[in-house]
CSV table of C-alpha atoms and ligand atoms in Angstrom, one decimal:
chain,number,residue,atom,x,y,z
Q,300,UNK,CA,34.0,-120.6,-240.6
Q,301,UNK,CA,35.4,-123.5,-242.5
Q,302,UNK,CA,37.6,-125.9,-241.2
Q,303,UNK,CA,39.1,-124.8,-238.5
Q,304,UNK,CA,43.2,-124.8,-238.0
Q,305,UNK,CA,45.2,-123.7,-234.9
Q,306,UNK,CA,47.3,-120.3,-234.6
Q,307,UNK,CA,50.2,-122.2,-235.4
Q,308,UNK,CA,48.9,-122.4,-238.9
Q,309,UNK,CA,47.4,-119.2,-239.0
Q,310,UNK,CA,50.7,-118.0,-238.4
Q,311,UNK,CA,52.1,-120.2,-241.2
Q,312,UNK,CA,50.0,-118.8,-243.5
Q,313,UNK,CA,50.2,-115.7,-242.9
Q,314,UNK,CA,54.0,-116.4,-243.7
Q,315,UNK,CA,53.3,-117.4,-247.4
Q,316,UNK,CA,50.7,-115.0,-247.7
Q,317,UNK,CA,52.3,-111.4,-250.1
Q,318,UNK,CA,53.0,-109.5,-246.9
Q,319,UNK,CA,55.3,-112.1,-244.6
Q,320,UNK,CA,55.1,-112.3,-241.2
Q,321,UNK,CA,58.4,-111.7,-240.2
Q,322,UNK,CA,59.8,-115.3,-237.8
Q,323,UNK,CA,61.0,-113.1,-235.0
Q,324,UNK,CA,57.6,-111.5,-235.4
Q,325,UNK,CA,55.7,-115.0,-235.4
Q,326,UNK,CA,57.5,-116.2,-232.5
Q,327,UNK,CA,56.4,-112.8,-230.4
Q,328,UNK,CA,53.2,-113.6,-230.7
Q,329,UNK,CA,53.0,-117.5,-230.2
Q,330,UNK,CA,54.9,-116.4,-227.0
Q,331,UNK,CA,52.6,-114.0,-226.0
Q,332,UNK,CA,49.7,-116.5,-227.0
Q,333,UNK,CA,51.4,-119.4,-224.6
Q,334,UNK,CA,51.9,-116.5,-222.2
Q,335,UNK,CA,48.0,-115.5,-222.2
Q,336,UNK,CA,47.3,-119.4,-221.2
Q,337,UNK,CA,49.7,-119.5,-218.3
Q,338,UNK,CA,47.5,-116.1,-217.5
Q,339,UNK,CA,44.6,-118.0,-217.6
Q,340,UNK,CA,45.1,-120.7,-215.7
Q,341,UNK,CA,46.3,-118.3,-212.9
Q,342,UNK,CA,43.2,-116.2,-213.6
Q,343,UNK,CA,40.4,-119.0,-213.8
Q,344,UNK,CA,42.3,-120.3,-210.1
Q,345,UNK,CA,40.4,-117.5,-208.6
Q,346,UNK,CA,39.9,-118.4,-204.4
Q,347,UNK,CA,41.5,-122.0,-205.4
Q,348,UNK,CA,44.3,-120.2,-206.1
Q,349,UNK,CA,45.5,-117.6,-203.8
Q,350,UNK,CA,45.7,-115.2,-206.5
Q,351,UNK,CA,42.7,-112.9,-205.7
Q,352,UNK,CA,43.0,-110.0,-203.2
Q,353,UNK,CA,45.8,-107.1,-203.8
Q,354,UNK,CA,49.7,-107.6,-203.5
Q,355,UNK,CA,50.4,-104.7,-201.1
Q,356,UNK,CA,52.1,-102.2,-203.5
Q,357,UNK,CA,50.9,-99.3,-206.1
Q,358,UNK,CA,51.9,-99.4,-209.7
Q,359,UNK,CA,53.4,-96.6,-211.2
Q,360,UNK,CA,49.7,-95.2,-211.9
Q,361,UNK,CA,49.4,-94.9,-208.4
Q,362,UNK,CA,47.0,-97.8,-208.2
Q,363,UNK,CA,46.9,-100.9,-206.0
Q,364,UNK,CA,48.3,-103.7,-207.4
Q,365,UNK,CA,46.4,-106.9,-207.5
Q,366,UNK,CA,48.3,-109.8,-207.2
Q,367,UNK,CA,47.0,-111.4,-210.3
Q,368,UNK,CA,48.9,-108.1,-211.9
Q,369,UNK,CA,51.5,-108.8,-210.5
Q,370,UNK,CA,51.7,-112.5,-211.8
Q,371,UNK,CA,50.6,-111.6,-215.4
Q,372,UNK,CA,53.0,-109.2,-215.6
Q,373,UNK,CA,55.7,-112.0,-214.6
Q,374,UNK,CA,54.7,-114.5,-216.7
Q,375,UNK,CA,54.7,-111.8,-219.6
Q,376,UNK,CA,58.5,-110.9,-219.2
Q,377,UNK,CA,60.0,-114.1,-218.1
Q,378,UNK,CA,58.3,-115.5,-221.5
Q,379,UNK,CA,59.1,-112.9,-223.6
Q,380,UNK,CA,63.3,-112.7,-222.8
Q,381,UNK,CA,64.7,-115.6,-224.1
Q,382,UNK,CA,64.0,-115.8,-227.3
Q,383,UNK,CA,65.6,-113.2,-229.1
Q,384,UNK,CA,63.0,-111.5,-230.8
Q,385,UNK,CA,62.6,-108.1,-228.3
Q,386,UNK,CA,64.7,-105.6,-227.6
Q,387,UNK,CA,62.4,-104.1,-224.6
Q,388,UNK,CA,59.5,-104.2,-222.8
Q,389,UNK,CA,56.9,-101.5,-221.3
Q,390,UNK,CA,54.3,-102.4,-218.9
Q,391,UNK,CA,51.8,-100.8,-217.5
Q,392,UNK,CA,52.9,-102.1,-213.7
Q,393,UNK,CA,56.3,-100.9,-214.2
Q,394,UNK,CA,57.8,-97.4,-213.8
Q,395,UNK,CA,60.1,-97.9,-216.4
Q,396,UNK,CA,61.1,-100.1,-219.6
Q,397,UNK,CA,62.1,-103.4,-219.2
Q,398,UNK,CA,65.6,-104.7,-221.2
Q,399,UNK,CA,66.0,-107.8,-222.3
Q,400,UNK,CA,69.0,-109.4,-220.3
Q,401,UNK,CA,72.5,-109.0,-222.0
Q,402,UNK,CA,73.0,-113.0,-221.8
Q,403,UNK,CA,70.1,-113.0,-224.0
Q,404,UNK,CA,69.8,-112.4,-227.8
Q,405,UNK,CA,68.4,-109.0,-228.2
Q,406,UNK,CA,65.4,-108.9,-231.0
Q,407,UNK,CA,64.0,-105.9,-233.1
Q,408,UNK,CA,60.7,-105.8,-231.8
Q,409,UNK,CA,59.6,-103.7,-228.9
Q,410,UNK,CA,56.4,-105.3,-226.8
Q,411,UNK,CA,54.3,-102.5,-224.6
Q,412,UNK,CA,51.3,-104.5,-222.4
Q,413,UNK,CA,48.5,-104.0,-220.1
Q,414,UNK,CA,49.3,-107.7,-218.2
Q,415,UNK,CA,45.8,-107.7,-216.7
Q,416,UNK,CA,43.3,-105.1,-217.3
Q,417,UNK,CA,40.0,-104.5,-215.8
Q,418,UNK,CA,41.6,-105.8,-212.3
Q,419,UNK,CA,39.0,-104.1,-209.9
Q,420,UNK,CA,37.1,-107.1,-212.1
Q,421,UNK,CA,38.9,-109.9,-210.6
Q,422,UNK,CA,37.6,-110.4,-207.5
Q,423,UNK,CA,34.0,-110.4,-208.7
Q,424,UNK,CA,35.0,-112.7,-211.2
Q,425,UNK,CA,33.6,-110.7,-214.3
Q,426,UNK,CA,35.8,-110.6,-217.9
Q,427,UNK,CA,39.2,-109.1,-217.9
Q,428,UNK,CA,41.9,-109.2,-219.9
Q,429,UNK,CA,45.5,-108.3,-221.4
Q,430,UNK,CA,46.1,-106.3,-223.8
Q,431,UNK,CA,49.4,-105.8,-226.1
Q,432,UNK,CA,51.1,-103.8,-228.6
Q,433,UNK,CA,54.0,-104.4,-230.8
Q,434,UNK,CA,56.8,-102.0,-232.0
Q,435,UNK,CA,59.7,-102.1,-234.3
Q,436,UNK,CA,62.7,-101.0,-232.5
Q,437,UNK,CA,64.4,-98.2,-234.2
Q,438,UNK,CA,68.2,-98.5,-233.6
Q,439,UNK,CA,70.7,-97.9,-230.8
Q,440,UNK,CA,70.3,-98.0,-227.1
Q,441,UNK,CA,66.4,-99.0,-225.9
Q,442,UNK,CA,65.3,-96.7,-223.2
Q,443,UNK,CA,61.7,-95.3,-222.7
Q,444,UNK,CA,62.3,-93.0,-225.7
Q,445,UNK,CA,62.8,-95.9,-227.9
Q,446,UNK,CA,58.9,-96.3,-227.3
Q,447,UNK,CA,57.2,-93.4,-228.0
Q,448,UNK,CA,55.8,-94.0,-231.3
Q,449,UNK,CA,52.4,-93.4,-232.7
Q,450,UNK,CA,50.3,-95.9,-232.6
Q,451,UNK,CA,50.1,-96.2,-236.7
Q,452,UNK,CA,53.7,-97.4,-236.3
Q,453,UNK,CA,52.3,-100.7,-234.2
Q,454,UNK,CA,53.2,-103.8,-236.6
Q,455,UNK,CA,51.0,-106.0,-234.4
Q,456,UNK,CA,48.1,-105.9,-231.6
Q,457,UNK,CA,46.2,-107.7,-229.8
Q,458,UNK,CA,44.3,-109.0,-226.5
Q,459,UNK,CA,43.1,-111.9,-224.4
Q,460,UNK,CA,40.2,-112.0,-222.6
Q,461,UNK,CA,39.6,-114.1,-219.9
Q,462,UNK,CA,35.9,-114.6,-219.9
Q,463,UNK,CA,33.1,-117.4,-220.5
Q,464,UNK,CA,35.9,-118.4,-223.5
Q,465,UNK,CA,39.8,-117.7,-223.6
Q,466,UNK,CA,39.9,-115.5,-226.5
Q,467,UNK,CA,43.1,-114.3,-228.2
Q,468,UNK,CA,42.0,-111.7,-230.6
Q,469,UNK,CA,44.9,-110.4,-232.6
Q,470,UNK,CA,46.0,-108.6,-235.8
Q,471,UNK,CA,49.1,-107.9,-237.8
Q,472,UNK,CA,47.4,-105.3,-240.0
Q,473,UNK,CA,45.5,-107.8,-242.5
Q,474,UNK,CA,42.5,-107.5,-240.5
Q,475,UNK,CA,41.3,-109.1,-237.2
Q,476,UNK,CA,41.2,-113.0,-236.4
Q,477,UNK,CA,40.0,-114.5,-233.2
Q,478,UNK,CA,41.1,-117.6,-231.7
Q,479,UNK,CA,39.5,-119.3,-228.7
Q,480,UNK,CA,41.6,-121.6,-226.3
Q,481,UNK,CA,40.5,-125.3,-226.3
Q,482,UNK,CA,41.6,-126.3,-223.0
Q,483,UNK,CA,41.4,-129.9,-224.0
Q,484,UNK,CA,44.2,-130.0,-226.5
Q,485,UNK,CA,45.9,-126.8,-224.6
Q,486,UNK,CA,46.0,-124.8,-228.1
Q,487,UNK,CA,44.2,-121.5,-230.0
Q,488,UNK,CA,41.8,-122.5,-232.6
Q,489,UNK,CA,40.8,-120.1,-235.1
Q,490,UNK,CA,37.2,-119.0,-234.7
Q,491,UNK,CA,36.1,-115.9,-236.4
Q,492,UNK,CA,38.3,-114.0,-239.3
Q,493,UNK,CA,38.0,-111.1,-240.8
Q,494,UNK,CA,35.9,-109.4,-238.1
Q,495,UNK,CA,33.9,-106.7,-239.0
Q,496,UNK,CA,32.4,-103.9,-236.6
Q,497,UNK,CA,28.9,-102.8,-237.8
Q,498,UNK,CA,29.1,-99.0,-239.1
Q,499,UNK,CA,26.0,-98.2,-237.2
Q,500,UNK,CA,24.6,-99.2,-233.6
Q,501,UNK,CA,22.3,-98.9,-230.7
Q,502,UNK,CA,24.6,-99.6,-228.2
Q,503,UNK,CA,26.9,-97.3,-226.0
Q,504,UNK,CA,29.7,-97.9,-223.3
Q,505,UNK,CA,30.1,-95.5,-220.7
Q,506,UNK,CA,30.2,-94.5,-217.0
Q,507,UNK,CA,27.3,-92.8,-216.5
Q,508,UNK,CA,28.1,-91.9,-213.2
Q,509,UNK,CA,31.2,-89.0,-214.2
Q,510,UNK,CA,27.7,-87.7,-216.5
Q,511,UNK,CA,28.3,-84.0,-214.0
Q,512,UNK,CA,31.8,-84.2,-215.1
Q,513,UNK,CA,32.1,-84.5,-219.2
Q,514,UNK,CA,32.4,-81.9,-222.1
Q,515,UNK,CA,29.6,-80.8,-223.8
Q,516,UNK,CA,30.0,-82.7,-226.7
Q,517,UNK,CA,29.8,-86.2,-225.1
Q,518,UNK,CA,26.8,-84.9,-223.0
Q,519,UNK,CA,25.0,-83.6,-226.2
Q,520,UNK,CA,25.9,-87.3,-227.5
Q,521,UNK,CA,25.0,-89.5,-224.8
Q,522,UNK,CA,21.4,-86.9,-224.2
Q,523,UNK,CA,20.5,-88.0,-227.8
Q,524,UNK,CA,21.0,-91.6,-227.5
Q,525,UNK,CA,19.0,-91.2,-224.0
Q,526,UNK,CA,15.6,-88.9,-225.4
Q,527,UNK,CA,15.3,-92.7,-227.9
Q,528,UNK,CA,13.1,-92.6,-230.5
Q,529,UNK,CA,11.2,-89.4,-229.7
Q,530,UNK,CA,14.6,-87.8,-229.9
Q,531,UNK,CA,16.8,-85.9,-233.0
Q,532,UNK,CA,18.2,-89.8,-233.4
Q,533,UNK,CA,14.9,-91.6,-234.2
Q,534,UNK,CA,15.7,-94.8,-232.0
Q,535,UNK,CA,16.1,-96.0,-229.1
Q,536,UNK,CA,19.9,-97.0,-227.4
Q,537,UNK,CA,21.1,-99.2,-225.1
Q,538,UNK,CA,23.8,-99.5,-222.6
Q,539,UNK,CA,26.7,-101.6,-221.2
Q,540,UNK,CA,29.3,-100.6,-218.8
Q,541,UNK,CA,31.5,-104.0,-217.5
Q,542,UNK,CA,34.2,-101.4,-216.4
Q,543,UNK,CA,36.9,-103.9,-218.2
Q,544,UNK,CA,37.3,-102.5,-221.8
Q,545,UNK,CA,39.0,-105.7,-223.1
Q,546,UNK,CA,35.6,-107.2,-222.1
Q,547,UNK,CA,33.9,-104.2,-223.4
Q,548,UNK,CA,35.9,-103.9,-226.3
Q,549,UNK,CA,35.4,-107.6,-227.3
Q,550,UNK,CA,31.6,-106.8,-227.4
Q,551,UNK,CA,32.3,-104.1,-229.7
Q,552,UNK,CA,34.3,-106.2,-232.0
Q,553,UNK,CA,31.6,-109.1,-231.9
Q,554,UNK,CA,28.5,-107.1,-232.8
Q,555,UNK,CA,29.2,-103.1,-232.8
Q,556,UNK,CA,28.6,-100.3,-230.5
Q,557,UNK,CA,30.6,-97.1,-228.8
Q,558,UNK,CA,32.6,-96.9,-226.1
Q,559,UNK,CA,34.0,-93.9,-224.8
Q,560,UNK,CA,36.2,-93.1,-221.9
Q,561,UNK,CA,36.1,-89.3,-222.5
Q,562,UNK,CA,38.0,-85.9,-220.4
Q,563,UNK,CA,36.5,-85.2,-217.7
Q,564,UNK,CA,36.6,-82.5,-215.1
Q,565,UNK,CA,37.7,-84.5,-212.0
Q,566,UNK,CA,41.4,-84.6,-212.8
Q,567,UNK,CA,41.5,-81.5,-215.4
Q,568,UNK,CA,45.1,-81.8,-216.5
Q,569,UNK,CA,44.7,-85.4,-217.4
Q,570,UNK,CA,43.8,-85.9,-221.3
Q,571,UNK,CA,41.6,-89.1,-219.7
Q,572,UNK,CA,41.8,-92.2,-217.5
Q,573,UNK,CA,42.9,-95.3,-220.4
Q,574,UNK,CA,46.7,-95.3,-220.7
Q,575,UNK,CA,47.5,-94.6,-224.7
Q,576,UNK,CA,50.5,-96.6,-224.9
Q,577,UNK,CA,49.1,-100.0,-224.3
Q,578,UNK,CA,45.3,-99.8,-223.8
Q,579,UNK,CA,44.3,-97.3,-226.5
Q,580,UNK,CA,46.8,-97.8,-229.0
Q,581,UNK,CA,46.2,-101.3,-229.2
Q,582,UNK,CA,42.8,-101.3,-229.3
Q,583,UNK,CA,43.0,-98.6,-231.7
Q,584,UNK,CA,44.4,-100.6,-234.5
Q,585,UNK,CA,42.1,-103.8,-234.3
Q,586,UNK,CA,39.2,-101.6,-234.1
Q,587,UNK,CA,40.5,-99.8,-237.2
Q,588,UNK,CA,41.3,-103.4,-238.7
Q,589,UNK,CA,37.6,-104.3,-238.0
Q,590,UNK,CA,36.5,-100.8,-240.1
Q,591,UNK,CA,35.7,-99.1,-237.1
Q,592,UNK,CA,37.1,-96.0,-236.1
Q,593,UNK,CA,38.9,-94.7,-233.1
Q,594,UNK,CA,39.5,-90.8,-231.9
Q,595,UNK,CA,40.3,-88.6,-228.8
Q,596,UNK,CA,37.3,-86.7,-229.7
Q,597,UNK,CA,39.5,-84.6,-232.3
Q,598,UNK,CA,42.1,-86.7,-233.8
Q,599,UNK,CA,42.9,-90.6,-234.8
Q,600,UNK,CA,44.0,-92.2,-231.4
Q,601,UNK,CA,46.8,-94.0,-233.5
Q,602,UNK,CA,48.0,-90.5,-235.0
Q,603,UNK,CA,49.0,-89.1,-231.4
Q,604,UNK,CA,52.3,-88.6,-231.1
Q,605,UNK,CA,53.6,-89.8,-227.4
Q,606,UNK,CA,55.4,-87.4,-224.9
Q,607,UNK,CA,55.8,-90.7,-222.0
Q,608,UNK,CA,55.3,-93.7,-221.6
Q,609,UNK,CA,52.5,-93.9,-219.5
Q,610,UNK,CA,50.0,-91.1,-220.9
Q,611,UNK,CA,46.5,-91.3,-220.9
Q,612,UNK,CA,44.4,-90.6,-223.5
Q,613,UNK,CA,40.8,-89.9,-224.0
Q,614,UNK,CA,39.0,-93.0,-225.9
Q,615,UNK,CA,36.0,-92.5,-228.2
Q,616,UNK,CA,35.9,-96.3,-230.1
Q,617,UNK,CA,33.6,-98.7,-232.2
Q,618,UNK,CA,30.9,-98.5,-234.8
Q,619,UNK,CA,32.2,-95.4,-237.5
Q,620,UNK,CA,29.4,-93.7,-238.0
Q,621,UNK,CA,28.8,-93.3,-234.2
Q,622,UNK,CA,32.6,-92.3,-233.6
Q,623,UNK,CA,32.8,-89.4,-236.4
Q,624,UNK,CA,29.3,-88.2,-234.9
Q,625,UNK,CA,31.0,-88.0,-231.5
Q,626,UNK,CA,34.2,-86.6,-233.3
Q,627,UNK,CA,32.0,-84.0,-235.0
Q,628,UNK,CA,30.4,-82.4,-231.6
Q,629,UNK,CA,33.6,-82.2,-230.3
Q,630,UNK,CA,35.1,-80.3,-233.5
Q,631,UNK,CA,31.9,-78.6,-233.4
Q,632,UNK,CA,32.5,-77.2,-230.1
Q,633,UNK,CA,36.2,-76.5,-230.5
Z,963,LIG,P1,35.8,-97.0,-214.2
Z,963,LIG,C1,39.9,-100.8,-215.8
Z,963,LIG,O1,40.4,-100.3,-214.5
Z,963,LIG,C2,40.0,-99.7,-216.8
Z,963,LIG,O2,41.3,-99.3,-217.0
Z,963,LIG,C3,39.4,-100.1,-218.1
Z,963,LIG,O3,39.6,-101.5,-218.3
Z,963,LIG,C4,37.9,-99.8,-217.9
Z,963,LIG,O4,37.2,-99.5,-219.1
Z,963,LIG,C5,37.9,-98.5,-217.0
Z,963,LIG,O5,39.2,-98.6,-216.3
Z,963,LIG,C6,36.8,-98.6,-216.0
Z,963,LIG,O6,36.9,-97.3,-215.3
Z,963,LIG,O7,36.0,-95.5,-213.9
Z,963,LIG,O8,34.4,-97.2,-214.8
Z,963,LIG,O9,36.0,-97.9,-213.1
């Protein structure tokens, strides 16, 4: 990395560059990005801060709601309505869509996020994160209809995760740039551009522990990567699981590797645990930026086609070559 300039002139850049960065666009995500700092001074509190521990409630997942949810998904909205540029929000710790006040400007973007994911995290004070996605509102009224688009419609995506560094990790379709906060100066300094995931790995993401529970294909999958070099893949694998896929997902993006959150048969009638709206969606397209690929097991994440809001999805992510094996089993076995 050359010299190093600050998102502000990333931004700028991007503007000149052949495909513009719209300004309503560019100000969405330096007020997402000044958002994500407010998160993290909240977040990196911890005990100092009376901000661990749950806030009493469920979200509309049916999950208790950590008060550091709660507090990233405030700061998210209260900095997002002002400034004209959205028409709506989605999040995942609210039932419904979120309208920008009438005595506001409305915008044409629609902003879906996951205000703090990997919570259970928090208290244990490992990596989490927030993760966004960015829509172009289509016209008329915004409702929760207004939202369900595929996620190849996303003009923008990104996440921060609060870790060791304060990373913003974003794209706006011209690949995938990373910016680390430098708390001395209080702004996002462009680290890493261009990211690219390896095609190939040794390294998977899973909960082992639902192993009783999956499809054949991502038990024949994860048995291969286990029998190591005596196996049909000739080496050996190794593991993560940090149960925060931001954190997980960074990982990915830094040095390669598959992560799957796959069907399972505890809770049959649910395609998967990970939200597809505003985890997998997201994620989806700066994996795909980073020439990785992403798939439910059949199809492109990014090519379903939403029924509500708050679907789930089943996630197979990360190095190519390791996603269309995983895709193949499962197309074999269909
Ligand atoms: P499990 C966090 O709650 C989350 O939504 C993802 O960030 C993470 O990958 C997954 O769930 C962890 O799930 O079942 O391993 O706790």
């Amino acid at each position: 990395m050359s010299k190093r300039i600050s998102l502000t002139q990333y931004l700028i850049e991007q503007q000149r560059g052949e495909a513009q960065i719209p300004a309503q666009l560019r100000l969405l995500i330096e007020v997402v990005a000044r958002a994500c700092k407010s998160i993290a001074i909240s977040v990196n509190k911890g005990a100092l801060g009376d901000v661990l521990g749950t806030a009493g409630s469920e979200n509309v997942q049916g999950e208790v709601q950590k008060k550091l949810d709660i507090i990233a998904n405030e700061v998210l909205i209260e900095a997002n309505e002002w400034g004209g540029h959205l028409a709506g929000m989605a999040s995942e710790e609210m039932d419904d869509m979120h309208a920008v006040p009438m005595h506001y400007p409305q915008g044409e973007y629609l902003l879906l996020f996951d205000p703090l994911d990997g919570s259970s995290n928090i208290d244990v004070n490992v990596s989490i994160g927030t993760i966004f996605s960015v829509l172009k509102h289509k016209g008329g009224d915004v409702t929760n209809a207004s939202f369900l688009q595929p996620g190849t419609d996303q003009v923008c995506a990104g996440y921060c995760v609060y870790g060791p560094q304060t990373t913003l990790v974003l794209t706006v379709g011209r690949g995938v740039a990373m910016f680390t906060l430098d708390r001395e100066q209080g702004s996002w300094v462009l680290t890493a551009d261009q990211i690219k995931i390896p095609e190939d790995t040794k390294e998977f993401a899973i909960n082992m522990s639902n192993m009783r529970h999956w499809d054949a294909p991502v038990k024949r999958y994860i048995d291969e990567c286990l029998q190591g070099k005596e196996g049909v893949r000739g080496k050996d694998f190794n593991m993560r699981w940090i149960a925060s896929m931001v954190a997980d997902v960074h990982r990915i993006l830094t040095r390669g590797g598959i992560f799957m959150y796959p069907w399972d048969k505890r809770e049959p009638n649910k395609p998967g645990k990970l939200r597809l709206m505003y985890e997998a969606n997201p994620m989806s397209f700066l994996v795909e930026q980073a020439g990785g690929a992403s798939t439910n097991g059949l199809q492109r994440i990014m090519e379903v086609q939403p029924g509500q809001l708050h679907e789930r999805v089943s996630v197979v992510l990360g190095s190519k070559n390791e996603v269309e094996r995983v895709t193949a089993y499962h197309r074999e076995a269909k």
